[in-house]
Amino acid sequence: MNPDIVKERQNASFDVQKLTYILDGGPEKTKRRREISLVLNDPDFDEEDPNFLSRSERYEQAVRKSAQMILKLREYGISDPAEINCYKSVVRGNFHESLGLHYVMFLPTLYSQCDQEQSKKWLPLATSFEVLGTYAQTELGHTHLRGLETTATFDPTTQEFVLNSPTVTSIKWWPGAGKTSNHAVVLAQLYTRGKCHGLHAFIVQLRHMDTHEPLPILVGDIGPKFGFSEVDNGFLKLDHVRIPRENMLMKHVEPDGRYVKPASAKLTYGTMVFIRSLLVGLSALVMAKSCTIAIRYSAVRHQSEIRSEPEPQILDYQTQQYKLFPLLATAYAFSFVGQYMTETYYRISGDINQGDLSELPELHAVSAGLKAFTTWTTNTGIEVCRMSCGGHGYSRSSALPDLYAEFTPTCTYEGENTVMMLQTAYLVKSYRQAKAGEQLRGIMSYLNDMEQRHVRAHPASARPALVDINDLSDLVESYKLRAALVESAAKSIQQELQKRRSHEDAWNNSAIDLVKASDAHCHYMVVKLFTDKLSEIGDPDINLVLTTLAQLYALHGIALNSGDFLQAGLLTVPQMQQIPVRIKELLCLIRPNAVALVDAFDFPDKVLSSVLGRYDGNVYENLFEWARRSPLNATEVHESFHKYLK
Ligand SMILES: CCC/C=C/C(=O)SCCNC(=O)CCNC(=O)[C@H](O)C(C)(C)COP(=O)([O-])OP(=O)([O-])OC[C@H]1O[C@@H](n2cnc3c(N)ncnc32)[C@H](O)[C@@H]1OP(=O)([O-])[O-]
Ligand SMILES: Cc1cc2nc3c(=O)[nH]c(=O)nc-3n(C[C@H](O)[C@H](O)[C@H](O)COP(=O)(O)OP(=O)(O)OC[C@H]3O[C@@H](n4cnc5c(N)ncnc54)[C@H](O)[C@@H]3O)c2cc1C
């Protein structure tokens, strides 16, 4: 064990194990997670470092691993969805799996959109993996749902739907598992009795069940990408492909071609809401991994000098702390927000299943906003962690390049982040309702408060600042009032309308304000949820260290967005000047606990797959070992010498 890292652990002021229990949701859950993690010792999962393989080899290795996972899950009798998820995330490490879409989109779509008869047919096939599915929605030319061009036209004479990709731009593009899957949920515009009824989901068989040969359908892999090398994102061109009427999910078309309206047309979008909710938790996980790597490495790396003494640990540089500790605080904040998002998703979707759709708009708005907010922040954060590791961060052995490449598409898939932030219609609508005196429920209820207190985005001189920057509840209040930026967005729309612009143009001309408002709303939610969590934590040592992190998170956010807080008169200039001073004090308070705080995330070394983030801190000898395994070192003289240089 590296002596630096041993010393760091001795400095901790709290019980690391107890903090792990809080993150997992209790000691029993930690115990079970650790039991599941023992799978890492299973020799059947031994594999070559994907960084040393070609794309095709990586795909093959991933398929083998996915198939092994299915067999092992059966062997160990793991059937609880949360445990399956835990098992798979341990085995997958930092990469994706080729059957991922089957689990995260195909199966959930079947669970939520099959009627009884369809469930009886499709669920046994899909859960036994005879049917391997994908989710084909996006097209070459469009992702915006109303713009999708694939058609599904009902033919009452044969009781079939005819699925067609009428143009090049309508070819399905991006669905995972182009080579792996034999079925797809295809999203298409429904036509019956000559009328279009919008987007609906259909189950389409793509390949023969025995031979895996494609049916008369053009299907394949779209080629190498920035990351996602394990995943065969595919294309799919349908040329008047016929499927039985029973393959339409939720069966909205009667045998005579009559269309039966669903309770809400937006239920078809349910799978996206589910994944967006999951991505909040994934952001926390990846942020935590990146911080673990960068902070452990910073504790064992010595460089340069502060005084004329031996080279200090780079973690002692104030600038290094300023790069990493706000991200550490973010990892904790997002962990608690992820827990909240999962609970909210299951609570509201439970109500939806019982026929109560009243909270569906809020679930959509919250999941879309938090997905964008957390993935954007994490995306930037991974890169900061990588840079903070200097040159070794650039080596694939650090895992940080892979973490970035695998994570960055979360800002794009399941709804491009700007587009998700612009789903603020709900925010503006809520604001207008509150302004009209309606009492709002749920997370939007803070807007009621604003109307009562007549708090607006006033200039600093108009309202005395009420913030004690050391008091978390005051900081939460400031974030809440900053979220009144929604008023500026609403005003901008109003002004545009007064210029006789159409509603759509008014919206587009206010889009920057709308995204800012959405961002401020999400930021408030994160600060509030982090602070609320503290009241549940009884252990005084842990409460203290997490309070320090929550303060850092809140103050760092104010420092980055100081213009908003000053402009709204929420803080005075002298208070703003105190914030960097307080931030520096907080960095010093966090410093002795930094390694313990990342240890509490409890990532096994094999899951991190990072030479820099090793638990034992023995970085240099293992970096050397890793480099020697590079395929270029397989022979002392590379064949290119003989071919070209000699
Ligand atoms: C491993 C990774 C795998 C990746 C997979 C993928 O990427 S798969 C591919 C992933 N692809 C994407 O993620 C595509 C991203 N694009 C989209 O989701 C849509 O194009 C859109 C939401 C941007 C617009 O959609 P639109 O033109 O239909 O809608 P509109 O703007 O006209 O609003 C109409 C009303 O509907 C509401 N409403 C909207 N969505 C939902 C919802 N989910 N629930 C509930 N409600 C929703 C909205 O609030 C509004 O309410 P209002 O005000 O009337 O009361
Ligand atoms: C790794 C990966 C996996 C994927 N897996 C799947 C899958 O399994 N199934 C599937 O169906 N799809 C999948 N996708 C597709 C994914 O859902 C889309 O790429 C995503 O929804 C974004 O759409 P787009 O690529 O068309 O971007 P565009 O919408 O073309 O975005 C390009 C730019 O235009 C801007 N823009 C677009 N619309 C607006 C607007 N209304 N207002 C303001 N700005 C706007 C965006 O902000 C962005 O800056 C995957 C994508 C990736 C990268």
Coordinates of C-alpha atoms and ligand atoms in Angstrom, one line a residue, residues 96 101 105 134-144 148 172-177 185 187 222 225 227-228 231 233-234 272 276 371 376 405-406 408-420 422-423 507-508 511 515, ligand 2:
H96 CA -21.5 -0.7 -22.4
L101 CA -30.9 -1.9 -25.4
M105 CA -35.5 0.0 -23.6
T134 CA -33.9 -3.0 -29.8
Y135 CA -35.6 0.4 -29.8
A136 CA -35.8 2.0 -33.2
Q137 CA -37.1 5.6 -33.0
T138 CA -34.5 8.1 -34.3
E139 CA -34.1 8.5 -38.1
L140 CA -31.3 9.7 -40.3
G141 CA -33.1 13.0 -40.8
H142 CA -35.0 13.5 -37.6
T143 CA -35.2 12.9 -33.9
H144 CA -38.1 15.3 -33.2
L148 CA -40.5 11.2 -37.8
K172 CA -33.9 4.3 -38.6
W173 CA -30.4 5.3 -37.5
W174 CA -28.7 4.8 -34.1
P175 CA -30.7 2.1 -32.4
G176 CA -28.3 -0.1 -30.5
A177 CA -28.0 -3.8 -31.4
V185 CA -39.8 -1.8 -31.2
L187 CA -41.8 4.0 -33.7
I222 CA -23.6 2.3 -38.6
K225 CA -18.2 6.2 -33.2
G227 CA -17.0 5.7 -28.0
F228 CA -19.7 3.0 -27.6
V231 CA -22.5 -1.4 -29.1
N233 CA -25.7 1.0 -33.1
G234 CA -27.6 0.2 -36.3
M272 CA -37.7 7.7 -22.7
R276 CA -34.0 10.0 -18.6
K371 CA -31.2 14.6 -17.2
W376 CA -24.0 18.3 -18.8
A405 CA -16.2 8.8 -24.4
E406 CA -18.8 6.4 -23.0
T408 CA -20.6 12.1 -23.3
P409 CA -23.5 10.8 -25.6
T410 CA -25.8 10.9 -22.6
C411 CA -25.9 14.7 -23.4
T412 CA -27.3 13.7 -26.8
Y413 CA -29.3 10.5 -26.5
E414 CA -32.7 10.2 -24.9
G415 CA -33.3 13.8 -26.0
E416 CA -30.5 16.3 -26.9
N417 CA -29.9 18.4 -23.7
T418 CA -30.8 21.8 -25.1
V419 CA -34.0 20.3 -26.4
M420 CA -34.7 18.7 -23.1
L422 CA -36.5 23.6 -23.6
Q423 CA -39.2 21.3 -22.4
W507 CA -40.8 30.9 -28.0
N508 CA -37.7 30.6 -30.3
A511 CA -35.0 30.2 -26.0
V515 CA -32.8 27.3 -21.1
Ligands
LIG2 C1 -24.6 6.6 -28.5 C2 -26.0 6.8 -29.0 C3 -27.0 5.9 -28.8 C4 -28.3 6.1 -29.3 N1 -29.2 5.1 -29.2 C5 -30.4 5.2 -29.8 C6 -31.4 4.2 -29.8 O1 -31.1 3.1 -29.2 N2 -32.5 4.3 -30.4 C7 -32.9 5.5 -31.0 O2 -34.0 5.6 -31.5 N3 -32.0 6.5 -31.0 C8 -30.8 6.4 -30.4 N4 -29.9 7.5 -30.5 C9 -30.3 8.7 -31.1 C10 -30.5 9.9 -30.2 O3 -31.7 9.7 -29.5 C11 -30.5 11.2 -31.0 O4 -29.1 11.3 -31.5 C12 -30.8 12.3 -30.0 O5 -32.2 12.3 -29.7 C13 -30.5 13.7 -30.6 O6 -31.0 13.8 -31.9 P1 -30.2 14.3 -33.2 O7 -29.0 13.4 -33.2 O8 -31.1 14.2 -34.3 O9 -29.7 15.7 -32.9 P2 -30.3 17.1 -33.4 O10 -31.8 17.2 -32.9 O11 -30.2 17.2 -34.9 O12 -29.5 18.1 -32.7 C14 -28.4 18.9 -33.3 C15 -28.4 20.3 -32.7 O13 -29.6 21.0 -33.0 C16 -30.2 21.5 -31.9 N5 -31.6 21.5 -31.9 C17 -32.4 20.5 -32.4 N6 -33.7 20.8 -32.1 C18 -33.8 22.0 -31.5 C19 -34.8 22.7 -30.9 N7 -36.1 22.4 -31.0 N8 -34.5 23.9 -30.3 C20 -33.2 24.3 -30.2 N9 -32.2 23.5 -30.7 C21 -32.4 22.4 -31.3 C22 -29.6 20.7 -30.7 O14 -29.6 21.4 -29.5 C23 -28.2 20.4 -31.2 O15 -27.4 21.4 -30.9 C24 -28.6 7.3 -30.0 C25 -27.6 8.3 -30.1 C26 -26.3 8.1 -29.6 C27 -25.3 9.2 -29.8

